[in-house]
PDB file of N, CA and C in Angstrom:
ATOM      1  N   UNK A   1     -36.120  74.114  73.990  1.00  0.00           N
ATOM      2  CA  UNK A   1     -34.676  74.350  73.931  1.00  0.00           C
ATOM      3  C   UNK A   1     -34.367  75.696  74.575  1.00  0.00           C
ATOM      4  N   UNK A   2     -33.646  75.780  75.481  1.00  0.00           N
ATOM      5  CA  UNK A   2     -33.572  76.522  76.782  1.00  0.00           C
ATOM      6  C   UNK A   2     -31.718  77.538  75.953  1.00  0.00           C
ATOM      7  N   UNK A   3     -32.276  78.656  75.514  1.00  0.00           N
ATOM      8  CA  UNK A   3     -30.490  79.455  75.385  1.00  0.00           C
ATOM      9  C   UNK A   3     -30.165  80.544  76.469  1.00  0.00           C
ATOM     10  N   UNK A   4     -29.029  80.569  76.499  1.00  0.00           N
ATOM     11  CA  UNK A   4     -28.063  81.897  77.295  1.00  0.00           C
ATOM     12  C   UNK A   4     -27.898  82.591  76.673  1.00  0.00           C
ATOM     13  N   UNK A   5     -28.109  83.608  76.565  1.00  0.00           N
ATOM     14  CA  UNK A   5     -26.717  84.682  75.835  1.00  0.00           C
ATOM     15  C   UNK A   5     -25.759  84.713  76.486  1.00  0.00           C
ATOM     16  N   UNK A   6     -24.471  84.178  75.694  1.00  0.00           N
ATOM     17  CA  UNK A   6     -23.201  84.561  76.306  1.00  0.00           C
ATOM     18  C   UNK A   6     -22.285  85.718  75.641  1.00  0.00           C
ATOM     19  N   UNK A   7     -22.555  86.597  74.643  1.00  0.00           N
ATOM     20  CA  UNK A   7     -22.068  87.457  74.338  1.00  0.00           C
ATOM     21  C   UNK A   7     -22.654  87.826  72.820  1.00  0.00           C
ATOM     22  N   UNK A   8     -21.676  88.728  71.950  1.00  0.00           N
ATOM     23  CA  UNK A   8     -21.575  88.913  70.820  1.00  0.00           C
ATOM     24  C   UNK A   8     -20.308  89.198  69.640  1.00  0.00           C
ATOM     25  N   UNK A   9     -20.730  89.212  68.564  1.00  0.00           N
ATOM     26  CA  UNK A   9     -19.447  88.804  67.251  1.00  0.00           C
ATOM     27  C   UNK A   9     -19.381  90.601  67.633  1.00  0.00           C
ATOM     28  N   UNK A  10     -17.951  90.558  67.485  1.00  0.00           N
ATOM     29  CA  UNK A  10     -17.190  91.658  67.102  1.00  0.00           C
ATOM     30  C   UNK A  10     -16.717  92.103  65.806  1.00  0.00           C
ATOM     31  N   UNK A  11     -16.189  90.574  65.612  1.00  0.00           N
ATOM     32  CA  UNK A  11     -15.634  90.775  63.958  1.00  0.00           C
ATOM     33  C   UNK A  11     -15.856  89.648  63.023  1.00  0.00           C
ATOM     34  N   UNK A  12     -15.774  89.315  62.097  1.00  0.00           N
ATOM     35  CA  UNK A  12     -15.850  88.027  61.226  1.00  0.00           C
ATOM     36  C   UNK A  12     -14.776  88.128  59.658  1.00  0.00           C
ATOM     37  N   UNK A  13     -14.373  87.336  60.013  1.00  0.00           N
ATOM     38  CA  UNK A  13     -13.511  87.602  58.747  1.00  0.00           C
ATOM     39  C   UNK A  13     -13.949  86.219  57.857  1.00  0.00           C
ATOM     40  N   UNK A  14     -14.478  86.643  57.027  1.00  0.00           N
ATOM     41  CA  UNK A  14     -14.904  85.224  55.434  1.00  0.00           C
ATOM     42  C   UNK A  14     -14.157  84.863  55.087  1.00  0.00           C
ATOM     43  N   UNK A  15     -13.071  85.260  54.539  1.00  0.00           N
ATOM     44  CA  UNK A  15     -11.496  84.211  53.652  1.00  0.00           C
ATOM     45  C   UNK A  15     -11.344  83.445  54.369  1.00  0.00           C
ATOM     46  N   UNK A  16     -11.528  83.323  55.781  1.00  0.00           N
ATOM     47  CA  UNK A  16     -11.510  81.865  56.517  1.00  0.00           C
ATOM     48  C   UNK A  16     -12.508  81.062  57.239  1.00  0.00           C
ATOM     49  N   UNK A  17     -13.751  82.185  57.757  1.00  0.00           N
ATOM     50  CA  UNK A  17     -15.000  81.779  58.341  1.00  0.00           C
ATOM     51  C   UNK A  17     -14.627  81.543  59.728  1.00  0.00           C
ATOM     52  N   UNK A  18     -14.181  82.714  60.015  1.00  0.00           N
ATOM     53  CA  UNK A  18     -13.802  82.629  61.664  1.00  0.00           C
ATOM     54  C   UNK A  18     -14.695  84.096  62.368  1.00  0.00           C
ATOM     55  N   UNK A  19     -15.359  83.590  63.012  1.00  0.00           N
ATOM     56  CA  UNK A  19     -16.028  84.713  63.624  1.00  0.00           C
ATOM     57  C   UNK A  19     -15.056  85.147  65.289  1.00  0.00           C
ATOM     58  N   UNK A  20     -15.148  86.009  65.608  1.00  0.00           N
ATOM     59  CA  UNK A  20     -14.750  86.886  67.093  1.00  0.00           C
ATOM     60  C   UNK A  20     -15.309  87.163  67.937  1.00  0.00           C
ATOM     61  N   UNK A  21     -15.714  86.252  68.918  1.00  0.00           N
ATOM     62  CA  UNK A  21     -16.851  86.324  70.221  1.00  0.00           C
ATOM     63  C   UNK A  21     -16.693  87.197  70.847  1.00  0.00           C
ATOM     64  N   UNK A  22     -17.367  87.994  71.444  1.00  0.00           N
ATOM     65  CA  UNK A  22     -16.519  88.911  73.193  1.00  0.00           C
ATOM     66  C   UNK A  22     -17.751  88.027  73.691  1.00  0.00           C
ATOM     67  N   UNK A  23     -16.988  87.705  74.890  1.00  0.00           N
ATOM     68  CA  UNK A  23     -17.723  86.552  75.992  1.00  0.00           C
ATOM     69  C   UNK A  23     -18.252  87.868  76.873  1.00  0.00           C
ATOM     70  N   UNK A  24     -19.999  87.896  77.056  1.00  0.00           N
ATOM     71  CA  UNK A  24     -19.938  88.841  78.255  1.00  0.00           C
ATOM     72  C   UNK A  24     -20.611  88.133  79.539  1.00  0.00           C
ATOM     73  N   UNK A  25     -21.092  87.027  79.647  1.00  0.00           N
ATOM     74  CA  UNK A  25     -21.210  85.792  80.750  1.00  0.00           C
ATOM     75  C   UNK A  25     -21.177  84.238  80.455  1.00  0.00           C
ATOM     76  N   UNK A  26     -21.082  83.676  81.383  1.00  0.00           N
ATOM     77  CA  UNK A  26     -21.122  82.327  81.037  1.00  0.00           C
ATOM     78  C   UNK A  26     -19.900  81.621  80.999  1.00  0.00           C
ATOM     79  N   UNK A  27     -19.906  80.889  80.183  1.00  0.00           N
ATOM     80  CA  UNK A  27     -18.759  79.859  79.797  1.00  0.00           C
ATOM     81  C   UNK A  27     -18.698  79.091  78.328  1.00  0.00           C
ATOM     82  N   UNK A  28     -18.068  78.692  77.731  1.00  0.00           N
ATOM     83  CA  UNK A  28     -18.468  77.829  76.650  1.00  0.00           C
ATOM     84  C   UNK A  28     -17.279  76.711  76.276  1.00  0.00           C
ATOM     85  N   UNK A  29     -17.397  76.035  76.086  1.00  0.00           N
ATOM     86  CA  UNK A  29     -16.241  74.970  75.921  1.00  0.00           C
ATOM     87  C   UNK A  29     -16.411  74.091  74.770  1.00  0.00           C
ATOM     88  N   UNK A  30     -15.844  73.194  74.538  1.00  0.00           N
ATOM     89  CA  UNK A  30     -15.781  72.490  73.079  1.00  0.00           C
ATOM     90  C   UNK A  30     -17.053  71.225  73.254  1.00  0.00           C
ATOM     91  N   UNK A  31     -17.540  71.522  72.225  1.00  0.00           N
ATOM     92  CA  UNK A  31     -18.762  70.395  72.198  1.00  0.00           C
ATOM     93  C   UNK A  31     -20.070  71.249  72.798  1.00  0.00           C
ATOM     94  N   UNK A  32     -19.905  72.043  73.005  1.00  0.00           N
ATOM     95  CA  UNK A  32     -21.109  72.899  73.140  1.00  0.00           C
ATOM     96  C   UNK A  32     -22.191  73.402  71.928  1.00  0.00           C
ATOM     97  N   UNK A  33     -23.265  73.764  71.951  1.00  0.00           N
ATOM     98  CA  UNK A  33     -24.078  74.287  70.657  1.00  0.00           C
ATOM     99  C   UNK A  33     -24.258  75.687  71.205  1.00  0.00           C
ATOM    100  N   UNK A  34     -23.948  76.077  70.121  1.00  0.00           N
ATOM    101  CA  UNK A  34     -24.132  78.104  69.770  1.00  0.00           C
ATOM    102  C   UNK A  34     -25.479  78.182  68.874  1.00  0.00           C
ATOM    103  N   UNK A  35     -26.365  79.538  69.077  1.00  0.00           N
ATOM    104  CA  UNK A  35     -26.695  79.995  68.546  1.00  0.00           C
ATOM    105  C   UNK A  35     -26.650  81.341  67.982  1.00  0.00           C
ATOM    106  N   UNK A  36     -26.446  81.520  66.901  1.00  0.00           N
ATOM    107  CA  UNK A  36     -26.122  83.128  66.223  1.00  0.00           C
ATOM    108  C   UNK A  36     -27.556  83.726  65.979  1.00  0.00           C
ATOM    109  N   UNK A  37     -27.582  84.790  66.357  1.00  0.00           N
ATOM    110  CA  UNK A  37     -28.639  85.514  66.146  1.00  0.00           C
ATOM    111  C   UNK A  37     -28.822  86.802  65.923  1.00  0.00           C
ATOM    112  N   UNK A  38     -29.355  87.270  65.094  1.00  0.00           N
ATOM    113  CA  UNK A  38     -29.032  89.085  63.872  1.00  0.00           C
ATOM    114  C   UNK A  38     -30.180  89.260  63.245  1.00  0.00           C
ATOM    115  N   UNK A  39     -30.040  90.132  62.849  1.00  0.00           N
ATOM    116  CA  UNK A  39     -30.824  90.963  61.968  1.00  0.00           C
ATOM    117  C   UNK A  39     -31.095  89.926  60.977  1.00  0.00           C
ATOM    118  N   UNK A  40     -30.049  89.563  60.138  1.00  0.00           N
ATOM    119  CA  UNK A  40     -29.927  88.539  58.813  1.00  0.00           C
ATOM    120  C   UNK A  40     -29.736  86.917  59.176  1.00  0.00           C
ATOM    121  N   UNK A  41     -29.198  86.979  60.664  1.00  0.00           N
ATOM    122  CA  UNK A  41     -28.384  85.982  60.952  1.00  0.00           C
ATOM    123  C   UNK A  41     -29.063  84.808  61.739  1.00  0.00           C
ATOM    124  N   UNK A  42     -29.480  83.557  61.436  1.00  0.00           N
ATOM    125  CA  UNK A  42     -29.861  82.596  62.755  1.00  0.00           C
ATOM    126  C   UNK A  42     -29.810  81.179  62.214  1.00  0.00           C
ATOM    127  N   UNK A  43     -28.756  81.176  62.667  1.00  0.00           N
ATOM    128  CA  UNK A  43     -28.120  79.270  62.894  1.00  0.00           C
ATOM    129  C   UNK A  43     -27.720  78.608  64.118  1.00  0.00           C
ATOM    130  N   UNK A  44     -27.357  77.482  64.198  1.00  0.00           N
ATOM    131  CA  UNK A  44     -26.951  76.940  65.844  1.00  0.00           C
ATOM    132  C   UNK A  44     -25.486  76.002  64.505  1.00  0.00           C
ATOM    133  N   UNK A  45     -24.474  75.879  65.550  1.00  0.00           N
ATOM    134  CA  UNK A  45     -23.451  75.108  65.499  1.00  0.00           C
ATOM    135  C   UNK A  45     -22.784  74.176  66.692  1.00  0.00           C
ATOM    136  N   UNK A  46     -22.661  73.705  65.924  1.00  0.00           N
ATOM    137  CA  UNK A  46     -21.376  72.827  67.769  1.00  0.00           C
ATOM    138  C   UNK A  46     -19.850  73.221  67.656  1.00  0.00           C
ATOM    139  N   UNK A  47     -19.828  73.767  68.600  1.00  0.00           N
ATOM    140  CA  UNK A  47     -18.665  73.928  68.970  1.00  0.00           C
ATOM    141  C   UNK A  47     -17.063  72.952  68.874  1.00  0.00           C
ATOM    142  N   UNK A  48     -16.327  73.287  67.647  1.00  0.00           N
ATOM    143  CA  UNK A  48     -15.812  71.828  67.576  1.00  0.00           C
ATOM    144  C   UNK A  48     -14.236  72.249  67.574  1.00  0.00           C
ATOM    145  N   UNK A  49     -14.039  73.624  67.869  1.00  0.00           N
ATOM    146  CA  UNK A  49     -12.991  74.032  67.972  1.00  0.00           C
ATOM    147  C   UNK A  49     -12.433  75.739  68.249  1.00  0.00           C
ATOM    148  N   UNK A  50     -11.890  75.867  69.497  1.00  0.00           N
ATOM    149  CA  UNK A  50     -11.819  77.049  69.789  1.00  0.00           C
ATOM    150  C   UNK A  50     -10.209  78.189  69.807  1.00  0.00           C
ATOM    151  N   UNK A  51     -10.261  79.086  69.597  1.00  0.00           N
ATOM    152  CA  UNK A  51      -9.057  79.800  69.744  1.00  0.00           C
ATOM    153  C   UNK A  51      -8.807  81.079  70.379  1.00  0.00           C
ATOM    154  N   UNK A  52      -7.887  81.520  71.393  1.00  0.00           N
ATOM    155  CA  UNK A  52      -7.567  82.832  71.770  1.00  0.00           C
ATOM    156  C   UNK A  52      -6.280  82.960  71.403  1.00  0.00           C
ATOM    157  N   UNK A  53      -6.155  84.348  71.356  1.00  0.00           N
ATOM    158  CA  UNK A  53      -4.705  84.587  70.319  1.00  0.00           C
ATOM    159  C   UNK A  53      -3.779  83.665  69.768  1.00  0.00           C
ATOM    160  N   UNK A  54      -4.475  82.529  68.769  1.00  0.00           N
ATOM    161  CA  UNK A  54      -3.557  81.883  67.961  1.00  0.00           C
ATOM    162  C   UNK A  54      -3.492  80.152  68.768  1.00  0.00           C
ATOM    163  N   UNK A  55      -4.134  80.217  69.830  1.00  0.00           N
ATOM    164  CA  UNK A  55      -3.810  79.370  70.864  1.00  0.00           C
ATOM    165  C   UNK A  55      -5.160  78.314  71.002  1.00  0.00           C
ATOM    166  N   UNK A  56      -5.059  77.210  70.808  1.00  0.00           N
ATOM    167  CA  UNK A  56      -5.932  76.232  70.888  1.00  0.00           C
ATOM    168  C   UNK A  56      -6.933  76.224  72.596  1.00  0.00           C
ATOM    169  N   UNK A  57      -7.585  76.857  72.768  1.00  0.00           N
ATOM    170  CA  UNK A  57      -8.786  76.369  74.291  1.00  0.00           C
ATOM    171  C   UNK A  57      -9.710  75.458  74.349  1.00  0.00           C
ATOM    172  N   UNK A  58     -10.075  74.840  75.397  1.00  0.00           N
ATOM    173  CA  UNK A  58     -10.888  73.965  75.403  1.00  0.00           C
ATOM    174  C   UNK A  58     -12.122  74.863  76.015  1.00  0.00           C
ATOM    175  N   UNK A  59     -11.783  75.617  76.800  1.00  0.00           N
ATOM    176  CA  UNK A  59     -13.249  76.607  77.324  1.00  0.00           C
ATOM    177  C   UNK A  59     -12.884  78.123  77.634  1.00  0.00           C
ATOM    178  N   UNK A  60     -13.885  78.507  77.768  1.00  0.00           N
ATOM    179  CA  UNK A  60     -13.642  80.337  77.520  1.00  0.00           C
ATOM    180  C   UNK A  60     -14.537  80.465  78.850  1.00  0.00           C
ATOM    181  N   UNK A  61     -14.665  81.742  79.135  1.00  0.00           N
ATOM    182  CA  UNK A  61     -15.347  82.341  80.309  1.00  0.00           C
ATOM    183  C   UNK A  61     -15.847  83.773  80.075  1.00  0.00           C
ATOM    184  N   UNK A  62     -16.420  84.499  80.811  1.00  0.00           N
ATOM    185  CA  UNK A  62     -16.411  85.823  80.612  1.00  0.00           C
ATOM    186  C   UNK A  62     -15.578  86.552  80.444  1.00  0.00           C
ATOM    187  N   UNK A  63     -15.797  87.657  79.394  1.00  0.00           N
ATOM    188  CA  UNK A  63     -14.582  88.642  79.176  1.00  0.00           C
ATOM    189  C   UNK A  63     -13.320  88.064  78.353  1.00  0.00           C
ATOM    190  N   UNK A  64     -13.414  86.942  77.784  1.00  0.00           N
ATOM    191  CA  UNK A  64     -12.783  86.144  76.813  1.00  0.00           C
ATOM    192  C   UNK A  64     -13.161  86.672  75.571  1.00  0.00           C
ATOM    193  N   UNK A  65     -12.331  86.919  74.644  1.00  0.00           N
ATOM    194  CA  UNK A  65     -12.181  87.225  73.448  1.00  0.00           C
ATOM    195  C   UNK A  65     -11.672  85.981  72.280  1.00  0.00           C
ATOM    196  N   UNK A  66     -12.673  85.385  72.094  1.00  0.00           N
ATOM    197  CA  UNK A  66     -12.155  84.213  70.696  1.00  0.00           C
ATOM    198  C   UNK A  66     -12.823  83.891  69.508  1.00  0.00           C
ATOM    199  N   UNK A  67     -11.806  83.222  68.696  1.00  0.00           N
ATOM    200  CA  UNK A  67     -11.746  83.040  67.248  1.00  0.00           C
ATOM    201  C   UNK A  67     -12.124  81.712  67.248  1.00  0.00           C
ATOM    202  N   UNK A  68     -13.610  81.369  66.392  1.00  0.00           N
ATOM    203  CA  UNK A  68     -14.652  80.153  65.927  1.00  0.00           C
ATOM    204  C   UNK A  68     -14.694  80.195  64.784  1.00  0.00           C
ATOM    205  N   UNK A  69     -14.377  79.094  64.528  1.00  0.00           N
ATOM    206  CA  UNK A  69     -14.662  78.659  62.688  1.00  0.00           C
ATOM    207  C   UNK A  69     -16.478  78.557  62.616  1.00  0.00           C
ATOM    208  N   UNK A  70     -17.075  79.121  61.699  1.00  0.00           N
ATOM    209  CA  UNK A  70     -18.338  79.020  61.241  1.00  0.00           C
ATOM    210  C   UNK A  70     -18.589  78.482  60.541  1.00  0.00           C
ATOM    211  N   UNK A  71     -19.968  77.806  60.201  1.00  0.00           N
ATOM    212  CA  UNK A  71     -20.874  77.330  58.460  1.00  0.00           C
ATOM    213  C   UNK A  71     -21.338  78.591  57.938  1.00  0.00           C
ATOM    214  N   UNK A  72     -21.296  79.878  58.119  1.00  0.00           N
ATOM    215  CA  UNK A  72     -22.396  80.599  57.796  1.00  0.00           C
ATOM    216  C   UNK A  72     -21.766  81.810  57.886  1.00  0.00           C
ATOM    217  N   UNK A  73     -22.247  82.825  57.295  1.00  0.00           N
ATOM    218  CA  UNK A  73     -21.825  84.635  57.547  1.00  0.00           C
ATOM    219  C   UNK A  73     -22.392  85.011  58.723  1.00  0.00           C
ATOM    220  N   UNK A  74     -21.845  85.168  59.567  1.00  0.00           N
ATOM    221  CA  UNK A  74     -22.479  86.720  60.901  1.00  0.00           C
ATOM    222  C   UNK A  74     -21.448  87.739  60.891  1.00  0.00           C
ATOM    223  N   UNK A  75     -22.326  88.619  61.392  1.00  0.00           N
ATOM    224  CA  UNK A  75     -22.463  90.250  61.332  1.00  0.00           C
ATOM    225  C   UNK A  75     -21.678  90.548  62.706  1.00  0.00           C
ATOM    226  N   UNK A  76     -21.130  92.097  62.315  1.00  0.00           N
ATOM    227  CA  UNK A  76     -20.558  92.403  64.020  1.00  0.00           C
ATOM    228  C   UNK A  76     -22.090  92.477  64.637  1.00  0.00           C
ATOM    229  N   UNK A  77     -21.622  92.530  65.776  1.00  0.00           N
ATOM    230  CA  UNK A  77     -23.257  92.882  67.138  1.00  0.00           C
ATOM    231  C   UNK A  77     -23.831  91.890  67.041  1.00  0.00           C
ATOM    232  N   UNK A  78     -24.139  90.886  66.088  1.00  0.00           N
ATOM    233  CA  UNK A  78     -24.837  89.714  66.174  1.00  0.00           C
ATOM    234  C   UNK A  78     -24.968  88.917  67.361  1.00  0.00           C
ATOM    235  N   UNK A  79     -25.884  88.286  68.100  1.00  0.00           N
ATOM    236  CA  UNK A  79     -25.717  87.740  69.900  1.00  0.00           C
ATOM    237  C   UNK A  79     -25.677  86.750  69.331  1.00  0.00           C
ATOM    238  N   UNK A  80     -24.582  85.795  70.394  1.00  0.00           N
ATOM    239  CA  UNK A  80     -24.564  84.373  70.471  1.00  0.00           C
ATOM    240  C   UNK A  80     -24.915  83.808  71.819  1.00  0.00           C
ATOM    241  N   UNK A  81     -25.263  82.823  71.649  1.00  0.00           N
ATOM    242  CA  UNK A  81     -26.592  82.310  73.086  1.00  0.00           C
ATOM    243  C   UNK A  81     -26.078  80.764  72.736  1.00  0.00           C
ATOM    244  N   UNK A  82     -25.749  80.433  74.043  1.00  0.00           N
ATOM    245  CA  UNK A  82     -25.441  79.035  74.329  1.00  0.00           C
ATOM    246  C   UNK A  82     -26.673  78.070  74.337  1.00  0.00           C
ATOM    247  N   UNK A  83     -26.877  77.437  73.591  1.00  0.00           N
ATOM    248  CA  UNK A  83     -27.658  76.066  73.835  1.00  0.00           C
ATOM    249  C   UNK A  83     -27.596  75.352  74.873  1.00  0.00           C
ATOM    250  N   UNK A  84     -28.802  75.493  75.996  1.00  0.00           N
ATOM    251  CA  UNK A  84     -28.873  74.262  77.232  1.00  0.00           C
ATOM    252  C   UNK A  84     -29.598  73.402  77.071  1.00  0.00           C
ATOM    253  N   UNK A  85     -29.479  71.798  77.764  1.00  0.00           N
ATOM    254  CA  UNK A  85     -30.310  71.195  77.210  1.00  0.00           C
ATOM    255  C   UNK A  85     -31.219  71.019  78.343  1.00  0.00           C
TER     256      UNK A  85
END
């Protein structure tokens, strides 16, 4: 199983389980698999729904800033790495 890093969590807020990507290459779009990866942190998810300021996306790019619903707690700085197959 072949990953990218496409960036890292900035912020995470728990009362809703939305983590805050900064995209620093790549791309990611809906139906994709993430992996989180930290100090504490390592899960994979699919991508099943994305947001930039409040606003429903289907794909992000570099230098994109967005809001992902999670299963799990991550940390700021935590890297997220795209799943290739």
């Amino acid at each position: 199983m072949k990953e990218q890093e496409i960036g890292y969590i900035s912020n995470y807020f728990g009362n809703i389980e939305v983590a805050i990507i900064e995209m620093t290459k790549g791309t990611l779009e809906t139906g994709d698999t993430v992996h989180f990866k930290g100090k504490t942190t390592d899960f994979t998810t699919t991508v099943s729904s994305m947001q930039i300021e409040h606003e429903q996306v289907e794909k992000v790019k570099k230098n994109d800033s967005l809001g992902l619903k999670v299963s799990e707690k991550v940390r700021k700085t935590d890297k997220v790495f795209k799943v290739i197959d």
